[in-house]
mmCIF file of C-alpha atoms in Angstrom:
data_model
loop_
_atom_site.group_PDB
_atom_site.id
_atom_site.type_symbol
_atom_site.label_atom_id
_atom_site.label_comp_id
_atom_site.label_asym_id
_atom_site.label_seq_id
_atom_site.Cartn_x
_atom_site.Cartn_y
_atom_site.Cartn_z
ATOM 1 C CA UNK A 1310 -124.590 80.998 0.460
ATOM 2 C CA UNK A 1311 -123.786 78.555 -2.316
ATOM 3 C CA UNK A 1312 -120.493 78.279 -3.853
ATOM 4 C CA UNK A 1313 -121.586 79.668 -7.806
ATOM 5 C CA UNK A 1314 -123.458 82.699 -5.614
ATOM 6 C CA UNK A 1315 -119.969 83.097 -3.801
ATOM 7 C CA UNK A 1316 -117.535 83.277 -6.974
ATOM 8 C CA UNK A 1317 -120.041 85.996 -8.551
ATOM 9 C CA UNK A 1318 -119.957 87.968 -5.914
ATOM 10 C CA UNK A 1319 -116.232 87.670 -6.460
ATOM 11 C CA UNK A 1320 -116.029 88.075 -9.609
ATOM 12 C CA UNK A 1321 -117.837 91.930 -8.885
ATOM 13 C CA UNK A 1322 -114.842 93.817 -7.582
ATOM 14 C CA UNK A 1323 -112.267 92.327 -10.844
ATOM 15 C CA UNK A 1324 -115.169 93.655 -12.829
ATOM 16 C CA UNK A 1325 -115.626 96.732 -11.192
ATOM 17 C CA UNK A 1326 -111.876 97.527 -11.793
ATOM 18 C CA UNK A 1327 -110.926 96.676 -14.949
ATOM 19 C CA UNK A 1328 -113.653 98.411 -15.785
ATOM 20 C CA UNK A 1329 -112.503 101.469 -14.431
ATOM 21 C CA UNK A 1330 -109.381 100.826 -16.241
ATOM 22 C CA UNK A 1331 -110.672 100.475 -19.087
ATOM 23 C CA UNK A 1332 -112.854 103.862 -18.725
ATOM 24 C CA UNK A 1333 -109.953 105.614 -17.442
ATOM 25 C CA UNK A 1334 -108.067 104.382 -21.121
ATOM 26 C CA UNK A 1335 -110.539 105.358 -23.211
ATOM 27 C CA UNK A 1336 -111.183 108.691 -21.699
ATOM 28 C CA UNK A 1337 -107.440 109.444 -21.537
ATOM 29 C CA UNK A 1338 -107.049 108.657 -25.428
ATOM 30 C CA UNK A 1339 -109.752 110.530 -26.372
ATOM 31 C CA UNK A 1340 -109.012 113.556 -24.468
ATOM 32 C CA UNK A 1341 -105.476 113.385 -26.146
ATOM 33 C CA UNK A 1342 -107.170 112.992 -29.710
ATOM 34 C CA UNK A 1343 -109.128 115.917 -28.489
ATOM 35 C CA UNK A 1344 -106.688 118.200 -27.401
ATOM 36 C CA UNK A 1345 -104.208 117.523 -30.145
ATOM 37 C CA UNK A 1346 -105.945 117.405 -33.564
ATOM 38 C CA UNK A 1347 -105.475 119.581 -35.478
ATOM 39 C CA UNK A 1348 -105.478 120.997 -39.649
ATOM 40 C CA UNK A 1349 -103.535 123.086 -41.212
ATOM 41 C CA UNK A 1350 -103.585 124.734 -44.306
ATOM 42 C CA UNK A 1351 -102.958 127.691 -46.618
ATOM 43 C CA UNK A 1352 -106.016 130.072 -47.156
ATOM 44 C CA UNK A 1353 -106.500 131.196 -50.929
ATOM 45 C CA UNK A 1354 -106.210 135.154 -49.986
ATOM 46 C CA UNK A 1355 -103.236 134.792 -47.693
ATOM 47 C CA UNK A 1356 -99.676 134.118 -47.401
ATOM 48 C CA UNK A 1357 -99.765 132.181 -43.721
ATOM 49 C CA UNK A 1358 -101.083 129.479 -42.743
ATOM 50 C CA UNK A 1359 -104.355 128.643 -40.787
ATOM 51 C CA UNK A 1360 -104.181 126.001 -38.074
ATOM 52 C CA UNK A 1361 -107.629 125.288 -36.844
ATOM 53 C CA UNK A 1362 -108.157 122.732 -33.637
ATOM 54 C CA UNK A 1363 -110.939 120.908 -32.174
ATOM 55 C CA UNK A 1364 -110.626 122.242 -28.662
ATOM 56 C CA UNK A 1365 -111.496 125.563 -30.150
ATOM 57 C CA UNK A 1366 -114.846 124.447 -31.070
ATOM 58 C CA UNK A 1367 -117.581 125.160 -27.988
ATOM 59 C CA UNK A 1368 -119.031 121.962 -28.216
ATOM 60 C CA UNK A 1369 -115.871 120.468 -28.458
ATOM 61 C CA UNK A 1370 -114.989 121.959 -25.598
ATOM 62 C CA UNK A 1371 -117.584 120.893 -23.238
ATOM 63 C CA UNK A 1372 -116.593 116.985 -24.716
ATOM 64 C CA UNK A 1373 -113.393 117.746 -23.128
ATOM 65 C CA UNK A 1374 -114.967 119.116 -19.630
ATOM 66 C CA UNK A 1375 -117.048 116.015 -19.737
ATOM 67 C CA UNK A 1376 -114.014 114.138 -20.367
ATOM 68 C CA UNK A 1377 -111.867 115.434 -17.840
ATOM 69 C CA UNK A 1378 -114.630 115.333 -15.078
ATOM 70 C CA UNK A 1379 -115.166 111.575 -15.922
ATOM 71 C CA UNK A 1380 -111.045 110.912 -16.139
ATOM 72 C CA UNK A 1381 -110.156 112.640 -12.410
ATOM 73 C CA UNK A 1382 -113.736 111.103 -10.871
ATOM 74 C CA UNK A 1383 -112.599 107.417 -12.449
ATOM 75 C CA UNK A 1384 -109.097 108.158 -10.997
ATOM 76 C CA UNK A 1385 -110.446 109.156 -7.427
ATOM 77 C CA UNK A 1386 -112.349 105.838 -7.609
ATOM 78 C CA UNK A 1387 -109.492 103.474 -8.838
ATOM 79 C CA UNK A 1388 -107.798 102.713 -5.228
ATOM 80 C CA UNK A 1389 -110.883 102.455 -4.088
ATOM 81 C CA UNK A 1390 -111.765 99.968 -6.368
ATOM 82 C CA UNK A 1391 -108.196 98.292 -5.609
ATOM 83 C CA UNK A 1392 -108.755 98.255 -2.465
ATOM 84 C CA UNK A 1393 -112.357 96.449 -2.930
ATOM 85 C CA UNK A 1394 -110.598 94.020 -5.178
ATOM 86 C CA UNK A 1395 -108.236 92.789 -3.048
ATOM 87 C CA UNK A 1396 -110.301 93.114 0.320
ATOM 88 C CA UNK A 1397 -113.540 91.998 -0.875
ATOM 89 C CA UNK A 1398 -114.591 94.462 1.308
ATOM 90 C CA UNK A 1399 -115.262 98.714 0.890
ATOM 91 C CA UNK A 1400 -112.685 100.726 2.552
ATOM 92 C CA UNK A 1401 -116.156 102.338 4.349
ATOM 93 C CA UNK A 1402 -119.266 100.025 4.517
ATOM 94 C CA UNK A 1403 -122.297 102.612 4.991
ATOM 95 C CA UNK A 1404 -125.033 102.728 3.061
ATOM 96 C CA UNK A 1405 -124.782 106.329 2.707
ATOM 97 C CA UNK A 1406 -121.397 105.526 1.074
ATOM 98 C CA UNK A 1407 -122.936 103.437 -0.928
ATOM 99 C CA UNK A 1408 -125.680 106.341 -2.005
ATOM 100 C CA UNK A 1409 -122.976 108.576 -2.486
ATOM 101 C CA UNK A 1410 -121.137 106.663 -4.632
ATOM 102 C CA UNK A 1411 -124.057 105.404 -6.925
ATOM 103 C CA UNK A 1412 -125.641 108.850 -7.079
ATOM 104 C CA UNK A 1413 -122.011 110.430 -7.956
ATOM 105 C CA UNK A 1414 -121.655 107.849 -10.806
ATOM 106 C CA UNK A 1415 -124.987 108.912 -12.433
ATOM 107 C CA UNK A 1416 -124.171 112.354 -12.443
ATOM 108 C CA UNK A 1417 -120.655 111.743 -14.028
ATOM 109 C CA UNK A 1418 -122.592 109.167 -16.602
ATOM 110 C CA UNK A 1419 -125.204 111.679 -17.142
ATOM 111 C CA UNK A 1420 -121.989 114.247 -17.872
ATOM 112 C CA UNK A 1421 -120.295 111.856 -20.098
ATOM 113 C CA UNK A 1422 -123.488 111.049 -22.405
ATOM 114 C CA UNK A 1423 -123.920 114.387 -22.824
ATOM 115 C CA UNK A 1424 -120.354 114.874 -23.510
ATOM 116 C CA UNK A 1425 -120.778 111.842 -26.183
ATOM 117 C CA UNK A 1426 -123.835 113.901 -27.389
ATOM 118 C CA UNK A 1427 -121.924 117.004 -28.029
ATOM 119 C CA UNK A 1428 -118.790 115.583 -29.705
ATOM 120 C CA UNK A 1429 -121.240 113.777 -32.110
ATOM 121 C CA UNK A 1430 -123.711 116.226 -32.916
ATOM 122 C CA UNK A 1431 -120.624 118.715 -33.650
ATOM 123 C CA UNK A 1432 -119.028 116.502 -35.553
ATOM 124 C CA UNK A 1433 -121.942 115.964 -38.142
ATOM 125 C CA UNK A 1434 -123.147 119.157 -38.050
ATOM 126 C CA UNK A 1435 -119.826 120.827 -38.987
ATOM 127 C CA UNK A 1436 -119.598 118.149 -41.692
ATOM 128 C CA UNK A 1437 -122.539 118.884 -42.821
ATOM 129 C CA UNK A 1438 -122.251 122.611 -43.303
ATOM 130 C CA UNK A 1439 -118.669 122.209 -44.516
ATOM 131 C CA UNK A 1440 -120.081 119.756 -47.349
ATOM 132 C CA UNK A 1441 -122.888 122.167 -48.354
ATOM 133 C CA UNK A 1442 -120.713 125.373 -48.287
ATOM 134 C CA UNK A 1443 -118.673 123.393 -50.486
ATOM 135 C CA UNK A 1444 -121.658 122.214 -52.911
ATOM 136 C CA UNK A 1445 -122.620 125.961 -53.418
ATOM 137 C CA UNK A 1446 -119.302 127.119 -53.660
ATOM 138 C CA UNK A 1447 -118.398 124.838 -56.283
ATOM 139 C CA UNK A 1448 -121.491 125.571 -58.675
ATOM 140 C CA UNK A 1449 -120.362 128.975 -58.494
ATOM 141 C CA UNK A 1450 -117.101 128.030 -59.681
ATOM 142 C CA UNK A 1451 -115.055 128.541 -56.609
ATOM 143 C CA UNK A 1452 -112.778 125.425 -55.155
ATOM 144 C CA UNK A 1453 -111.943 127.088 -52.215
ATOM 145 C CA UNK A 1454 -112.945 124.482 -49.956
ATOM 146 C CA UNK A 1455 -112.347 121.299 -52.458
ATOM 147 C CA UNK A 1456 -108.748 122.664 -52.060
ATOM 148 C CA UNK A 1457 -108.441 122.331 -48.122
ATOM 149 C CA UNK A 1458 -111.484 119.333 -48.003
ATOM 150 C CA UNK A 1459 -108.746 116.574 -47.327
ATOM 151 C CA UNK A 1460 -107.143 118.238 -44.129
ATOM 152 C CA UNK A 1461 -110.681 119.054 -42.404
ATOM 153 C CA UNK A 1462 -112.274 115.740 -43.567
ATOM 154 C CA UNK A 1463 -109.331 114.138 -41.335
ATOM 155 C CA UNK A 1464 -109.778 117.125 -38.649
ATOM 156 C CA UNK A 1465 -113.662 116.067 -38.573
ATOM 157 C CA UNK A 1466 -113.033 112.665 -38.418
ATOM 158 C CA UNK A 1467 -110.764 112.559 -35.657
ATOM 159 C CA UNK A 1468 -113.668 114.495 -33.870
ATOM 160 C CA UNK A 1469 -115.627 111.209 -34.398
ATOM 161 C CA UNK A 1470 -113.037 109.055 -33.144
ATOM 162 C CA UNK A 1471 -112.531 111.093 -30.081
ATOM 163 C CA UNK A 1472 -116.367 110.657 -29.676
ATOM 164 C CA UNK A 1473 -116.388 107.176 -30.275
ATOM 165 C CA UNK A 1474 -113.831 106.697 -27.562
ATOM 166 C CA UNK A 1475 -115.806 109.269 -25.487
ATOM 167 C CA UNK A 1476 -118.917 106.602 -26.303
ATOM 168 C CA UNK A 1477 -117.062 103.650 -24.862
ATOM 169 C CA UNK A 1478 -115.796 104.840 -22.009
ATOM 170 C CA UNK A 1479 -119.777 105.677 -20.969
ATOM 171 C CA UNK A 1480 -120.585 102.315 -22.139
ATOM 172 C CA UNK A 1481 -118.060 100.619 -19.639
ATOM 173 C CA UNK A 1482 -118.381 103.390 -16.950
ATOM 174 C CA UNK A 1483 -122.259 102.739 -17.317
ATOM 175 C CA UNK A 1484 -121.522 98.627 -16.477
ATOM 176 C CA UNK A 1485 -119.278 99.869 -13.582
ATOM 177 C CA UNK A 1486 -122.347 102.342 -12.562
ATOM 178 C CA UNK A 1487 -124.565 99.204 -12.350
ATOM 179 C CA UNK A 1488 -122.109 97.050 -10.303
ATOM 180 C CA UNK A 1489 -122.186 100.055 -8.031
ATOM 181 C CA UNK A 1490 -125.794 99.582 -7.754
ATOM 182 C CA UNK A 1491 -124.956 95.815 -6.596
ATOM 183 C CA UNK A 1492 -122.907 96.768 -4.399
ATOM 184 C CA UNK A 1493 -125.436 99.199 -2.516
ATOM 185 C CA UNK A 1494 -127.770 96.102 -2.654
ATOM 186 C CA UNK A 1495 -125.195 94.018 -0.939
ATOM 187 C CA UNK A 1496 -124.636 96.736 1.584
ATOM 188 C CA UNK A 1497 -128.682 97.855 2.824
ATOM 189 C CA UNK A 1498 -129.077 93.594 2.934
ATOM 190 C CA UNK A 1499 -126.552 92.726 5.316
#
């Protein structure tokens, strides 16, 4: 083995983590955003208030399954990761390890693109709707909505910025999902 092939195959298990870091950050922050947005406002026909929140959207919802599936399988993963870091070497070096663990990270990437897919697609949809309710509302004279469109334009947009977040944290657990696959080819060579 030459010494550039040596230092790349040493440079896998730094990548491998921070990557998981990083996935485990961005999942974690957009779960928050998720969990904790919120508007409030005062409906034209009542006296109380009306707090609204994205986790009570379905879609929504199944973001934040995706999201929490990813965050506790990323978590599982991390000493692991560690362990390969600092070793150079898997805690267990089977193959069928090495299957598991590949085959486990598409299903959690295949759960978290979906999850990206739902927070997204909710996001503009409701928009949507909310902007045309508003269109025909207002032609009819009403400003029901123009009154309140500040507080759920920021409630919708923090949906997108949860998704976003939800979007990067597939991107980098899809890069740590690949080095997974080099490490499986590492493993059935030797």
């Amino acid at each position: 083995m030459s010494e550039p092939e040596g230092s790349k195959k040493a440079l896998l298990p730094i990548a491998a983590l921070i990557l998981r870091v990083l996935t485990m950050i961005l999942l974690l922050v957009s779960l928050i955003i998720l969990v904790t947005d919120s508007a409030t406002f005062k409906p034209v026909l009542s006296s109380d208030d009306v707090t609204i929140r994205l986790k009570y959207i379905y879609s929504y919802r199944y973001m934040l399954a995706t999201e929490v599936l990813g965050l506790a399988y990323t978590f599982l993963r991390l000493p692991f990761s560690i362990l390969y870091m600092i070793t150079g070497k898997r805690l267990i070096d089977v193959v069928g390890l090495s299957y598991f663990n590949l085959f486990s990270d598409k299903v959690i990437l295949s759960l978290l693109a979906s999850g990206v897919g739902a927070g997204f697609g909710a996001t503009y949809d409701l928009k949507k709707n909310l902007d045309d309710l508003d269109d025909i509302l207002q032609r009819q004279g009403y400003t029901i909505i123009a009154n309140i469109r500040s507080e759920l334009d920021d409630f919708f947009n923090m949906g997108y910025v949860s998704a976003t977040l939800l979007l990067l944290g597939f991107l980098f657990f899809g890069v740590s999902s690949f080095i997974s696959s080099l490490a499986l080819s590492n493993t059935a060579q030797n």
